[in-house]
Amino acid sequence: MTKFAPNLASRPEPITDNTLRQFQGYRIKRAFMVIQSDLTRVLNDLDLRMLTYSTLLMIVENPGLRQSQLSDALKIERPNLVVIIDELESRGLILRERMEHDRRAYALLPTLEGNRLAQKAVDAVRIHEARLTAGISDEELAQLNNILARIERNGASA
Amino acid sequence: MTKFAPNLASRPEPITDNTLRQFQGYRIKRAFMVIQSDLTRVLNDLDLRMLTYSTLLMIVENPGLRQSQLSDALKIERPNLVVIIDELESRGLILRERMEHDRRAYALLPTLEGNRLAQKAVDAVRIHEARLTAGISDEELAQLNNILARIERNGASA
DNA sequence: TATTGTTATACTCTATAACTATA
DNA sequence: TATAGTTATAGAGTATAACAATA
């Protein structure tokens, strides 16, 4: 085993990811994965997944919206939203109400329990976020969000 | 249709996501989704997906590493890595070489073509990243990465 | 016994085509 | 004919259990 044939060694040296780490996308992904992992655990205590959580919050904030509007806002394909709405409805968190002026569409409304669960989720997620952003000042977070928004805009105009 | 029964209206007002938008996770996710979407398109031109791309780059940077080391580094379950390695190997981009000192394990090595494709991918991703970070200074990106790393550390210690 | 790679399997999320009922 | 919601289906990505070969 010479130093000229390192490929055949068992590679006790630590594995590096410097090539990937040079990229913004990789670094943002790593932070996002950590957040997502912790958030998934927090939401699990409320029997919510990321999709049911964000769907419920959007219905609470925009009562009466249609499924098509919601799938646009959440960037979920309409067929995939159906089963999420089904789940929230069967749990008594939201209602589907036929619209009078267009009987093809449903107005989505939160129930009292839906509103309560949404509030509990928001509280829990605030605590989760406070933990993950501990030691980071409001100014730094504002700067972070400013840059993230600019990246998002750069991507949107592509 | 009175203003006191907005739930029954067809809701021509724009849909808002202020509840979700108050959270760092949501804002990071939105930026990441934009990056991922653009990166997926860029890699598609090289017949790579995010998983085959990051796997190939790790093998090029760490020639000789084992599949178990790679799955640890990429945070992919070992069974799921197998099919990715299969694909890269069948395309002639990498080799599986039995290790002399531990004949259970494979050393993963890039081929010449694997090295070439990895270089092309790195070049393409650099261009993609330059587009998405246009107008953002090096100082701002350094600040961004500093904050992202702190969030990642906060999550890791949880 | 424990580990490496593998197979089988299941679950979630995503994406598209085609249907129904309404418009 | 077009749209809203639905059904069916297929593809990724992810997760766990169990196996053969080897340590």
mmCIF file of N, CA, C and O in Angstrom, chain B residues 36-135:
data_model
loop_
_atom_site.group_PDB
_atom_site.id
_atom_site.type_symbol
_atom_site.label_atom_id
_atom_site.label_comp_id
_atom_site.label_asym_id
_atom_site.label_seq_id
_atom_site.Cartn_x
_atom_site.Cartn_y
_atom_site.Cartn_z
ATOM 1 N N GLN B 36 -33.427 24.127 -6.120
ATOM 2 C CA GLN B 36 -33.520 22.725 -6.488
ATOM 3 C C GLN B 36 -34.157 22.554 -7.868
ATOM 4 O O GLN B 36 -33.715 21.737 -8.673
ATOM 5 N N SER B 37 -35.196 23.348 -8.114
ATOM 6 C CA SER B 37 -35.884 23.261 -9.395
ATOM 7 C C SER B 37 -34.938 23.617 -10.543
ATOM 8 O O SER B 37 -34.876 22.928 -11.563
ATOM 9 N N ASP B 38 -34.190 24.701 -10.369
ATOM 10 C CA ASP B 38 -33.256 25.126 -11.415
ATOM 11 C C ASP B 38 -32.104 24.128 -11.554
ATOM 12 O O ASP B 38 -31.681 23.794 -12.663
ATOM 13 N N LEU B 39 -31.615 23.628 -10.419
ATOM 14 C CA LEU B 39 -30.506 22.679 -10.452
ATOM 15 C C LEU B 39 -30.921 21.371 -11.133
ATOM 16 O O LEU B 39 -30.154 20.791 -11.910
ATOM 17 N N THR B 40 -32.124 20.931 -10.865
ATOM 18 C CA THR B 40 -32.628 19.706 -11.483
ATOM 19 C C THR B 40 -32.628 19.833 -13.007
ATOM 20 O O THR B 40 -32.240 18.913 -13.720
ATOM 21 N N ARG B 41 -33.041 21.008 -13.483
ATOM 22 C CA ARG B 41 -33.057 21.258 -14.921
ATOM 23 C C ARG B 41 -31.633 21.235 -15.487
ATOM 24 O O ARG B 41 -31.378 20.629 -16.534
ATOM 25 N N VAL B 42 -30.702 21.864 -14.765
ATOM 26 C CA VAL B 42 -29.310 21.912 -15.226
ATOM 27 C C VAL B 42 -28.715 20.500 -15.279
ATOM 28 O O VAL B 42 -28.064 20.118 -16.261
ATOM 29 N N LEU B 43 -28.941 19.721 -14.233
ATOM 30 C CA LEU B 43 -28.366 18.375 -14.163
ATOM 31 C C LEU B 43 -29.004 17.453 -15.198
ATOM 32 O O LEU B 43 -28.362 16.516 -15.686
ATOM 33 N N ASN B 44 -30.255 17.716 -15.523
ATOM 34 C CA ASN B 44 -30.956 16.876 -16.494
ATOM 35 C C ASN B 44 -30.236 16.869 -17.846
ATOM 36 O O ASN B 44 -30.213 15.849 -18.541
ATOM 37 N N ASP B 45 -29.603 18.001 -18.180
ATOM 38 C CA ASP B 45 -28.855 18.069 -19.441
ATOM 39 C C ASP B 45 -27.660 17.125 -19.435
ATOM 40 O O ASP B 45 -27.131 16.772 -20.489
ATOM 41 N N LEU B 46 -27.180 16.745 -18.246
ATOM 42 C CA LEU B 46 -26.047 15.830 -18.127
ATOM 43 C C LEU B 46 -26.519 14.427 -17.738
ATOM 44 O O LEU B 46 -25.705 13.582 -17.342
ATOM 45 N N ASP B 47 -27.836 14.190 -17.832
ATOM 46 C CA ASP B 47 -28.406 12.899 -17.436
ATOM 47 C C ASP B 47 -28.075 12.557 -15.983
ATOM 48 O O ASP B 47 -27.775 11.406 -15.654
ATOM 49 N N LEU B 48 -28.111 13.582 -15.128
ATOM 50 C CA LEU B 48 -27.885 13.354 -13.709
ATOM 51 C C LEU B 48 -29.093 13.850 -12.921
ATOM 52 O O LEU B 48 -29.795 14.768 -13.359
ATOM 53 N N ARG B 49 -29.348 13.204 -11.784
ATOM 54 C CA ARG B 49 -30.308 13.710 -10.815
ATOM 55 C C ARG B 49 -29.520 14.214 -9.615
ATOM 56 O O ARG B 49 -28.315 13.971 -9.518
ATOM 57 N N MET B 50 -30.182 14.875 -8.686
ATOM 58 C CA MET B 50 -29.465 15.394 -7.516
ATOM 59 C C MET B 50 -28.719 14.261 -6.804
ATOM 60 O O MET B 50 -27.591 14.458 -6.359
ATOM 61 N N LEU B 51 -29.342 13.097 -6.691
ATOM 62 C CA LEU B 51 -28.712 12.008 -5.954
ATOM 63 C C LEU B 51 -27.521 11.421 -6.702
ATOM 64 O O LEU B 51 -26.489 11.137 -6.099
ATOM 65 N N THR B 52 -27.650 11.215 -8.017
ATOM 66 C CA THR B 52 -26.518 10.670 -8.764
ATOM 67 C C THR B 52 -25.397 11.702 -8.860
ATOM 68 O O THR B 52 -24.217 11.357 -8.823
ATOM 69 N N TYR B 53 -25.766 12.974 -8.957
ATOM 70 C CA TYR B 53 -24.793 14.062 -8.999
ATOM 71 C C TYR B 53 -23.974 14.125 -7.709
ATOM 72 O O TYR B 53 -22.735 14.093 -7.738
ATOM 73 N N SER B 54 -24.651 14.188 -6.569
ATOM 74 C CA SER B 54 -23.908 14.327 -5.312
ATOM 75 C C SER B 54 -23.122 13.050 -5.002
ATOM 76 O O SER B 54 -22.010 13.112 -4.463
ATOM 77 N N THR B 55 -23.660 11.899 -5.383
ATOM 78 C CA THR B 55 -22.938 10.646 -5.173
ATOM 79 C C THR B 55 -21.663 10.609 -6.019
ATOM 80 O O THR B 55 -20.582 10.277 -5.514
ATOM 81 N N LEU B 56 -21.786 10.969 -7.288
ATOM 82 C CA LEU B 56 -20.622 10.976 -8.168
ATOM 83 C C LEU B 56 -19.549 11.939 -7.656
ATOM 84 O O LEU B 56 -18.353 11.594 -7.609
ATOM 85 N N LEU B 57 -19.973 13.130 -7.244
ATOM 86 C CA LEU B 57 -18.995 14.114 -6.773
ATOM 87 C C LEU B 57 -18.276 13.635 -5.515
ATOM 88 O O LEU B 57 -17.069 13.872 -5.349
ATOM 89 N N MET B 58 -18.982 12.962 -4.646
ATOM 90 C CA MET B 58 -18.347 12.456 -3.429
ATOM 91 C C MET B 58 -17.331 11.359 -3.753
ATOM 92 O O MET B 58 -16.283 11.255 -3.116
ATOM 93 N N ILE B 59 -17.630 10.522 -4.741
ATOM 94 C CA ILE B 59 -16.695 9.460 -5.108
ATOM 95 C C ILE B 59 -15.452 10.050 -5.776
ATOM 96 O O ILE B 59 -14.326 9.588 -5.555
ATOM 97 N N VAL B 60 -15.651 11.097 -6.584
ATOM 98 C CA VAL B 60 -14.510 11.754 -7.225
ATOM 99 C C VAL B 60 -13.615 12.406 -6.169
ATOM 100 O O VAL B 60 -12.380 12.336 -6.252
ATOM 101 N N GLU B 61 -14.237 13.008 -5.159
ATOM 102 C CA GLU B 61 -13.448 13.698 -4.130
ATOM 103 C C GLU B 61 -12.830 12.722 -3.131
ATOM 104 O O GLU B 61 -11.785 13.021 -2.546
ATOM 105 N N ASN B 62 -13.470 11.563 -2.948
ATOM 106 C CA ASN B 62 -12.995 10.589 -1.961
ATOM 107 C C ASN B 62 -12.824 9.213 -2.589
ATOM 108 O O ASN B 62 -13.479 8.247 -2.177
ATOM 109 N N PRO B 63 -11.953 9.097 -3.589
ATOM 110 C CA PRO B 63 -11.827 7.806 -4.285
ATOM 111 C C PRO B 63 -11.420 6.708 -3.310
ATOM 112 O O PRO B 63 -10.568 6.929 -2.454
ATOM 113 N N GLY B 64 -12.061 5.549 -3.437
ATOM 114 C CA GLY B 64 -11.720 4.421 -2.590
ATOM 115 C C GLY B 64 -12.620 4.264 -1.385
ATOM 116 O O GLY B 64 -12.487 3.297 -0.636
ATOM 117 N N LEU B 65 -13.519 5.199 -1.179
ATOM 118 C CA LEU B 65 -14.382 5.072 0.010
ATOM 119 C C LEU B 65 -15.379 3.931 -0.165
ATOM 120 O O LEU B 65 -15.656 3.494 -1.277
ATOM 121 N N ARG B 66 -15.895 3.440 0.964
ATOM 122 C CA ARG B 66 -16.855 2.336 0.947
ATOM 123 C C ARG B 66 -18.278 2.877 0.805
ATOM 124 O O ARG B 66 -18.550 4.025 1.143
ATOM 125 N N GLN B 67 -19.167 1.992 0.412
ATOM 126 C CA GLN B 67 -20.562 2.402 0.302
ATOM 127 C C GLN B 67 -21.109 2.834 1.660
ATOM 128 O O GLN B 67 -21.906 3.770 1.740
ATOM 129 N N SER B 68 -20.689 2.151 2.708
ATOM 130 C CA SER B 68 -21.211 2.518 4.033
ATOM 131 C C SER B 68 -20.721 3.906 4.440
ATOM 132 O O SER B 68 -21.475 4.676 5.041
ATOM 133 N N GLN B 69 -19.464 4.234 4.094
ATOM 134 C CA GLN B 69 -18.975 5.580 4.388
ATOM 135 C C GLN B 69 -19.746 6.626 3.584
ATOM 136 O O GLN B 69 -20.061 7.707 4.081
ATOM 137 N N LEU B 70 -20.012 6.277 2.344
ATOM 138 C CA LEU B 70 -20.705 7.219 1.460
ATOM 139 C C LEU B 70 -22.139 7.443 1.910
ATOM 140 O O LEU B 70 -22.628 8.580 1.898
ATOM 141 N N SER B 71 -22.803 6.372 2.322
ATOM 142 C CA SER B 71 -24.192 6.548 2.762
ATOM 143 C C SER B 71 -24.237 7.373 4.043
ATOM 144 O O SER B 71 -25.159 8.166 4.241
ATOM 145 N N ASP B 72 -23.233 7.212 4.906
ATOM 146 C CA ASP B 72 -23.147 8.072 6.089
ATOM 147 C C ASP B 72 -22.976 9.533 5.688
ATOM 148 O O ASP B 72 -23.683 10.416 6.171
ATOM 149 N N ALA B 73 -22.021 9.779 4.790
ATOM 150 C CA ALA B 73 -21.699 11.155 4.416
ATOM 151 C C ALA B 73 -22.882 11.842 3.738
ATOM 152 O O ALA B 73 -23.136 13.024 3.966
ATOM 153 N N LEU B 74 -23.591 11.094 2.890
ATOM 154 C CA LEU B 74 -24.702 11.687 2.146
ATOM 155 C C LEU B 74 -26.016 11.574 2.896
ATOM 156 O O LEU B 74 -27.052 12.048 2.425
ATOM 157 N N LYS B 75 -25.991 10.934 4.056
ATOM 158 C CA LYS B 75 -27.211 10.723 4.842
ATOM 159 C C LYS B 75 -28.279 10.037 3.997
ATOM 160 O O LYS B 75 -29.447 10.432 3.974
ATOM 161 N N ILE B 76 -27.832 8.993 3.290
ATOM 162 C CA ILE B 76 -28.729 8.132 2.523
ATOM 163 C C ILE B 76 -28.690 6.762 3.183
ATOM 164 O O ILE B 76 -27.620 6.314 3.597
ATOM 165 N N GLU B 77 -29.816 6.095 3.298
ATOM 166 C CA GLU B 77 -29.808 4.741 3.846
ATOM 167 C C GLU B 77 -29.043 3.819 2.898
ATOM 168 O O GLU B 77 -29.143 3.955 1.687
ATOM 169 N N ARG B 78 -28.300 2.872 3.461
ATOM 170 C CA ARG B 78 -27.473 1.996 2.640
ATOM 171 C C ARG B 78 -28.259 1.281 1.540
ATOM 172 O O ARG B 78 -27.806 1.262 0.386
ATOM 173 N N PRO B 79 -29.423 0.740 1.818
ATOM 174 C CA PRO B 79 -30.157 0.085 0.725
ATOM 175 C C PRO B 79 -30.481 1.032 -0.427
ATOM 176 O O PRO B 79 -30.483 0.612 -1.583
ATOM 177 N N ASN B 80 -30.733 2.295 -0.128
ATOM 178 C CA ASN B 80 -31.091 3.230 -1.192
ATOM 179 C C ASN B 80 -29.880 3.645 -2.013
ATOM 180 O O ASN B 80 -30.007 4.005 -3.184
ATOM 181 N N LEU B 81 -28.704 3.592 -1.386
ATOM 182 C CA LEU B 81 -27.492 3.939 -2.125
ATOM 183 C C LEU B 81 -27.153 2.873 -3.170
ATOM 184 O O LEU B 81 -26.582 3.186 -4.216
ATOM 185 N N VAL B 82 -27.513 1.642 -2.890
ATOM 186 C CA VAL B 82 -27.143 0.539 -3.786
ATOM 187 C C VAL B 82 -27.602 0.807 -5.214
ATOM 188 O O VAL B 82 -26.827 0.665 -6.169
ATOM 189 N N VAL B 83 -28.852 1.219 -5.384
ATOM 190 C CA VAL B 83 -29.368 1.415 -6.742
ATOM 191 C C VAL B 83 -28.711 2.612 -7.412
ATOM 192 O O VAL B 83 -28.561 2.643 -8.642
ATOM 193 N N ILE B 84 -28.327 3.608 -6.622
ATOM 194 C CA ILE B 84 -27.641 4.765 -7.199
ATOM 195 C C ILE B 84 -26.265 4.345 -7.706
ATOM 196 O O ILE B 84 -25.858 4.695 -8.820
ATOM 197 N N ILE B 85 -25.544 3.572 -6.877
ATOM 198 C CA ILE B 85 -24.244 3.048 -7.288
ATOM 199 C C ILE B 85 -24.389 2.155 -8.515
ATOM 200 O O ILE B 85 -23.589 2.232 -9.458
ATOM 201 N N ASP B 86 -25.418 1.311 -8.516
ATOM 202 C CA ASP B 86 -25.692 0.466 -9.680
ATOM 203 C C ASP B 86 -25.786 1.309 -10.949
ATOM 204 O O ASP B 86 -25.196 0.982 -11.980
ATOM 205 N N GLU B 87 -26.549 2.394 -10.854
ATOM 206 C CA GLU B 87 -26.766 3.228 -12.037
ATOM 207 C C GLU B 87 -25.455 3.857 -12.507
ATOM 208 O O GLU B 87 -25.128 3.815 -13.705
ATOM 209 N N LEU B 88 -24.688 4.429 -11.574
ATOM 210 C CA LEU B 88 -23.424 5.075 -11.943
ATOM 211 C C LEU B 88 -22.449 4.048 -12.524
ATOM 212 O O LEU B 88 -21.712 4.338 -13.470
ATOM 213 N N GLU B 89 -22.461 2.838 -11.948
ATOM 214 C CA GLU B 89 -21.537 1.803 -12.434
ATOM 215 C C GLU B 89 -21.937 1.328 -13.830
ATOM 216 O O GLU B 89 -21.081 1.182 -14.709
ATOM 217 N N SER B 90 -23.234 1.126 -14.046
ATOM 218 C CA SER B 90 -23.681 0.625 -15.357
ATOM 219 C C SER B 90 -23.460 1.667 -16.446
ATOM 220 O O SER B 90 -23.352 1.319 -17.625
ATOM 221 N N ARG B 91 -23.365 2.932 -16.055
ATOM 222 C CA ARG B 91 -23.079 3.986 -17.033
ATOM 223 C C ARG B 91 -21.569 4.175 -17.209
ATOM 224 O O ARG B 91 -21.132 5.062 -17.954
ATOM 225 N N GLY B 92 -20.765 3.379 -16.515
ATOM 226 C CA GLY B 92 -19.318 3.460 -16.686
ATOM 227 C C GLY B 92 -18.704 4.683 -16.041
ATOM 228 O O GLY B 92 -17.606 5.106 -16.421
ATOM 229 N N LEU B 93 -19.386 5.267 -15.050
ATOM 230 C CA LEU B 93 -18.869 6.474 -14.401
ATOM 231 C C LEU B 93 -18.045 6.144 -13.157
ATOM 232 O O LEU B 93 -17.196 6.931 -12.752
ATOM 233 N N ILE B 94 -18.327 4.991 -12.547
ATOM 234 C CA ILE B 94 -17.582 4.565 -11.368
ATOM 235 C C ILE B 94 -17.335 3.058 -11.450
ATOM 236 O O ILE B 94 -17.918 2.365 -12.287
ATOM 237 N N LEU B 95 -16.468 2.573 -10.556
ATOM 238 C CA LEU B 95 -16.180 1.138 -10.458
ATOM 239 C C LEU B 95 -16.363 0.697 -9.015
ATOM 240 O O LEU B 95 -16.084 1.448 -8.084
ATOM 241 N N ARG B 96 -16.815 -0.554 -8.842
ATOM 242 C CA ARG B 96 -16.790 -1.198 -7.531
ATOM 243 C C ARG B 96 -15.589 -2.129 -7.515
ATOM 244 O O ARG B 96 -15.486 -3.016 -8.357
ATOM 245 N N GLU B 97 -14.693 -1.930 -6.563
ATOM 246 C CA GLU B 97 -13.497 -2.778 -6.486
ATOM 247 C C GLU B 97 -13.429 -3.428 -5.106
ATOM 248 O O GLU B 97 -13.353 -2.727 -4.099
ATOM 249 N N ARG B 98 -13.468 -4.758 -5.069
ATOM 250 C CA ARG B 98 -13.395 -5.498 -3.806
ATOM 251 C C ARG B 98 -12.162 -5.070 -3.027
ATOM 252 O O ARG B 98 -11.055 -4.983 -3.576
ATOM 253 N N MET B 99 -12.291 -4.831 -1.734
ATOM 254 C CA MET B 99 -11.153 -4.417 -0.932
ATOM 255 C C MET B 99 -10.390 -5.652 -0.473
ATOM 256 O O MET B 99 -10.980 -6.653 -0.055
ATOM 257 N N GLU B 100 -9.050 -5.548 -0.540
ATOM 258 C CA GLU B 100 -8.224 -6.709 -0.205
ATOM 259 C C GLU B 100 -8.313 -7.075 1.273
ATOM 260 O O GLU B 100 -8.340 -8.242 1.636
ATOM 261 N N HIS B 101 -8.362 -6.043 2.111
ATOM 262 C CA HIS B 101 -8.273 -6.276 3.552
ATOM 263 C C HIS B 101 -9.624 -6.570 4.188
ATOM 264 O O HIS B 101 -9.696 -6.925 5.360
ATOM 265 N N ASP B 102 -10.689 -6.357 3.448
ATOM 266 C CA ASP B 102 -12.041 -6.618 3.956
ATOM 267 C C ASP B 102 -12.921 -6.945 2.761
ATOM 268 O O ASP B 102 -13.485 -6.055 2.126
ATOM 269 N N ARG B 103 -13.011 -8.243 2.502
ATOM 270 C CA ARG B 103 -13.658 -8.641 1.258
ATOM 271 C C ARG B 103 -15.183 -8.558 1.306
ATOM 272 O O ARG B 103 -15.866 -8.971 0.363
ATOM 273 N N ARG B 104 -15.708 -8.009 2.388
ATOM 274 C CA ARG B 104 -17.141 -7.699 2.380
ATOM 275 C C ARG B 104 -17.399 -6.392 1.634
ATOM 276 O O ARG B 104 -18.470 -6.180 1.068
ATOM 277 N N ALA B 105 -16.393 -5.497 1.669
ATOM 278 C CA ALA B 105 -16.629 -4.108 1.235
ATOM 279 C C ALA B 105 -16.137 -3.862 -0.187
ATOM 280 O O ALA B 105 -15.287 -4.573 -0.714
ATOM 281 N N TYR B 106 -16.687 -2.846 -0.795
ATOM 282 C CA TYR B 106 -16.229 -2.350 -2.086
ATOM 283 C C TYR B 106 -15.556 -0.996 -1.905
ATOM 284 O O TYR B 106 -16.054 -0.145 -1.160
ATOM 285 N N ALA B 107 -14.432 -0.789 -2.631
ATOM 286 C CA ALA B 107 -13.897 0.560 -2.778
ATOM 287 C C ALA B 107 -14.529 1.166 -4.023
ATOM 288 O O ALA B 107 -14.528 0.562 -5.090
ATOM 289 N N LEU B 108 -15.045 2.359 -3.888
ATOM 290 C CA LEU B 108 -15.696 3.040 -5.008
ATOM 291 C C LEU B 108 -14.705 3.977 -5.673
ATOM 292 O O LEU B 108 -14.084 4.808 -5.005
ATOM 293 N N LEU B 109 -14.557 3.830 -6.985
ATOM 294 C CA LEU B 109 -13.582 4.621 -7.730
ATOM 295 C C LEU B 109 -14.245 5.254 -8.938
ATOM 296 O O LEU B 109 -15.035 4.602 -9.619
ATOM 297 N N PRO B 110 -13.909 6.510 -9.235
ATOM 298 C CA PRO B 110 -14.423 7.118 -10.460
ATOM 299 C C PRO B 110 -13.622 6.626 -11.657
ATOM 300 O O PRO B 110 -12.411 6.395 -11.554
ATOM 301 N N THR B 111 -14.279 6.461 -12.786
ATOM 302 C CA THR B 111 -13.567 6.195 -14.035
ATOM 303 C C THR B 111 -13.135 7.522 -14.640
ATOM 304 O O THR B 111 -13.490 8.592 -14.134
ATOM 305 N N LEU B 112 -12.371 7.456 -15.729
ATOM 306 C CA LEU B 112 -12.001 8.679 -16.437
ATOM 307 C C LEU B 112 -13.249 9.438 -16.851
ATOM 308 O O LEU B 112 -13.348 10.660 -16.684
ATOM 309 N N GLU B 113 -14.220 8.692 -17.388
ATOM 310 C CA GLU B 113 -15.446 9.353 -17.831
ATOM 311 C C GLU B 113 -16.216 9.932 -16.642
ATOM 312 O O GLU B 113 -16.835 10.993 -16.752
ATOM 313 N N GLY B 114 -16.174 9.216 -15.511
ATOM 314 C CA GLY B 114 -16.819 9.745 -14.309
ATOM 315 C C GLY B 114 -16.193 11.055 -13.873
ATOM 316 O O GLY B 114 -16.889 12.011 -13.503
ATOM 317 N N ASN B 115 -14.855 11.108 -13.911
ATOM 318 C CA ASN B 115 -14.166 12.348 -13.570
ATOM 319 C C ASN B 115 -14.541 13.473 -14.529
ATOM 320 O O ASN B 115 -14.761 14.606 -14.103
ATOM 321 N N ARG B 116 -14.603 13.118 -15.822
ATOM 322 C CA ARG B 116 -14.955 14.149 -16.808
ATOM 323 C C ARG B 116 -16.357 14.691 -16.568
ATOM 324 O O ARG B 116 -16.592 15.899 -16.586
ATOM 325 N N LEU B 117 -17.315 13.774 -16.352
ATOM 326 C CA LEU B 117 -18.696 14.218 -16.150
ATOM 327 C C LEU B 117 -18.834 15.036 -14.869
ATOM 328 O O LEU B 117 -19.560 16.040 -14.831
ATOM 329 N N ALA B 118 -18.104 14.616 -13.827
ATOM 330 C CA ALA B 118 -18.149 15.375 -12.571
ATOM 331 C C ALA B 118 -17.659 16.800 -12.804
ATOM 332 O O ALA B 118 -18.236 17.765 -12.286
ATOM 333 N N GLN B 119 -16.585 16.947 -13.590
ATOM 334 C CA GLN B 119 -16.066 18.283 -13.863
ATOM 335 C C GLN B 119 -17.079 19.108 -14.649
ATOM 336 O O GLN B 119 -17.297 20.299 -14.364
ATOM 337 N N LYS B 120 -17.711 18.462 -15.636
ATOM 338 C CA LYS B 120 -18.738 19.181 -16.409
ATOM 339 C C LYS B 120 -19.887 19.613 -15.504
ATOM 340 O O LYS B 120 -20.429 20.714 -15.646
ATOM 341 N N ALA B 121 -20.267 18.729 -14.581
ATOM 342 C CA ALA B 121 -21.370 19.058 -13.675
ATOM 343 C C ALA B 121 -20.994 20.231 -12.781
ATOM 344 O O ALA B 121 -21.792 21.153 -12.587
ATOM 345 N N VAL B 122 -19.764 20.189 -12.240
ATOM 346 C CA VAL B 122 -19.327 21.293 -11.379
ATOM 347 C C VAL B 122 -19.353 22.612 -12.141
ATOM 348 O O VAL B 122 -19.835 23.632 -11.631
ATOM 349 N N ASP B 123 -18.875 22.586 -13.379
ATOM 350 C CA ASP B 123 -18.891 23.809 -14.183
ATOM 351 C C ASP B 123 -20.320 24.308 -14.405
ATOM 352 O O ASP B 123 -20.604 25.503 -14.272
ATOM 353 N N ALA B 124 -21.209 23.380 -14.752
ATOM 354 C CA ALA B 124 -22.598 23.765 -15.025
ATOM 355 C C ALA B 124 -23.272 24.303 -13.774
ATOM 356 O O ALA B 124 -24.029 25.287 -13.822
ATOM 357 N N VAL B 125 -23.001 23.667 -12.635
ATOM 358 C CA VAL B 125 -23.643 24.107 -11.391
ATOM 359 C C VAL B 125 -23.084 25.461 -10.961
ATOM 360 O O VAL B 125 -23.797 26.285 -10.398
ATOM 361 N N ARG B 126 -21.802 25.718 -11.249
ATOM 362 C CA ARG B 126 -21.248 27.044 -10.926
ATOM 363 C C ARG B 126 -21.994 28.132 -11.690
ATOM 364 O O ARG B 126 -22.318 29.190 -11.139
ATOM 365 N N ILE B 127 -22.281 27.859 -12.967
ATOM 366 C CA ILE B 127 -23.011 28.849 -13.763
ATOM 367 C C ILE B 127 -24.425 29.034 -13.214
ATOM 368 O O ILE B 127 -24.917 30.155 -13.073
ATOM 369 N N HIS B 128 -25.056 27.914 -12.911
ATOM 370 C CA HIS B 128 -26.409 27.960 -12.340
ATOM 371 C C HIS B 128 -26.406 28.774 -11.042
ATOM 372 O O HIS B 128 -27.294 29.611 -10.808
ATOM 373 N N GLU B 129 -25.415 28.573 -10.191
ATOM 374 C CA GLU B 129 -25.370 29.289 -8.914
ATOM 375 C C GLU B 129 -25.087 30.771 -9.120
ATOM 376 O O GLU B 129 -25.632 31.617 -8.404
ATOM 377 N N ALA B 130 -24.225 31.079 -10.104
ATOM 378 C CA ALA B 130 -23.927 32.491 -10.372
ATOM 379 C C ALA B 130 -25.203 33.224 -10.787
ATOM 380 O O ALA B 130 -25.423 34.377 -10.389
ATOM 381 N N ARG B 131 -26.047 32.519 -11.532
ATOM 382 C CA ARG B 131 -27.299 33.135 -11.967
ATOM 383 C C ARG B 131 -28.212 33.407 -10.758
ATOM 384 O O ARG B 131 -28.805 34.472 -10.633
ATOM 385 N N LEU B 132 -28.305 32.414 -9.862
ATOM 386 C CA LEU B 132 -29.225 32.549 -8.731
ATOM 387 C C LEU B 132 -28.714 33.508 -7.662
ATOM 388 O O LEU B 132 -29.495 34.045 -6.878
ATOM 389 N N THR B 133 -27.413 33.724 -7.614
ATOM 390 C CA THR B 133 -26.868 34.639 -6.601
ATOM 391 C C THR B 133 -26.456 35.968 -7.224
ATOM 392 O O THR B 133 -25.730 36.749 -6.594
ATOM 393 N N ALA B 134 -26.936 36.235 -8.421
ATOM 394 C CA ALA B 134 -26.607 37.504 -9.087
ATOM 395 C C ALA B 134 -27.059 38.673 -8.229
ATOM 396 O O ALA B 134 -28.153 38.652 -7.667
ATOM 397 N N GLY B 135 -26.204 39.671 -8.113
ATOM 398 C CA GLY B 135 -26.562 40.860 -7.346
ATOM 399 C C GLY B 135 -26.347 40.720 -5.852
ATOM 400 O O GLY B 135 -26.647 41.639 -5.091
#
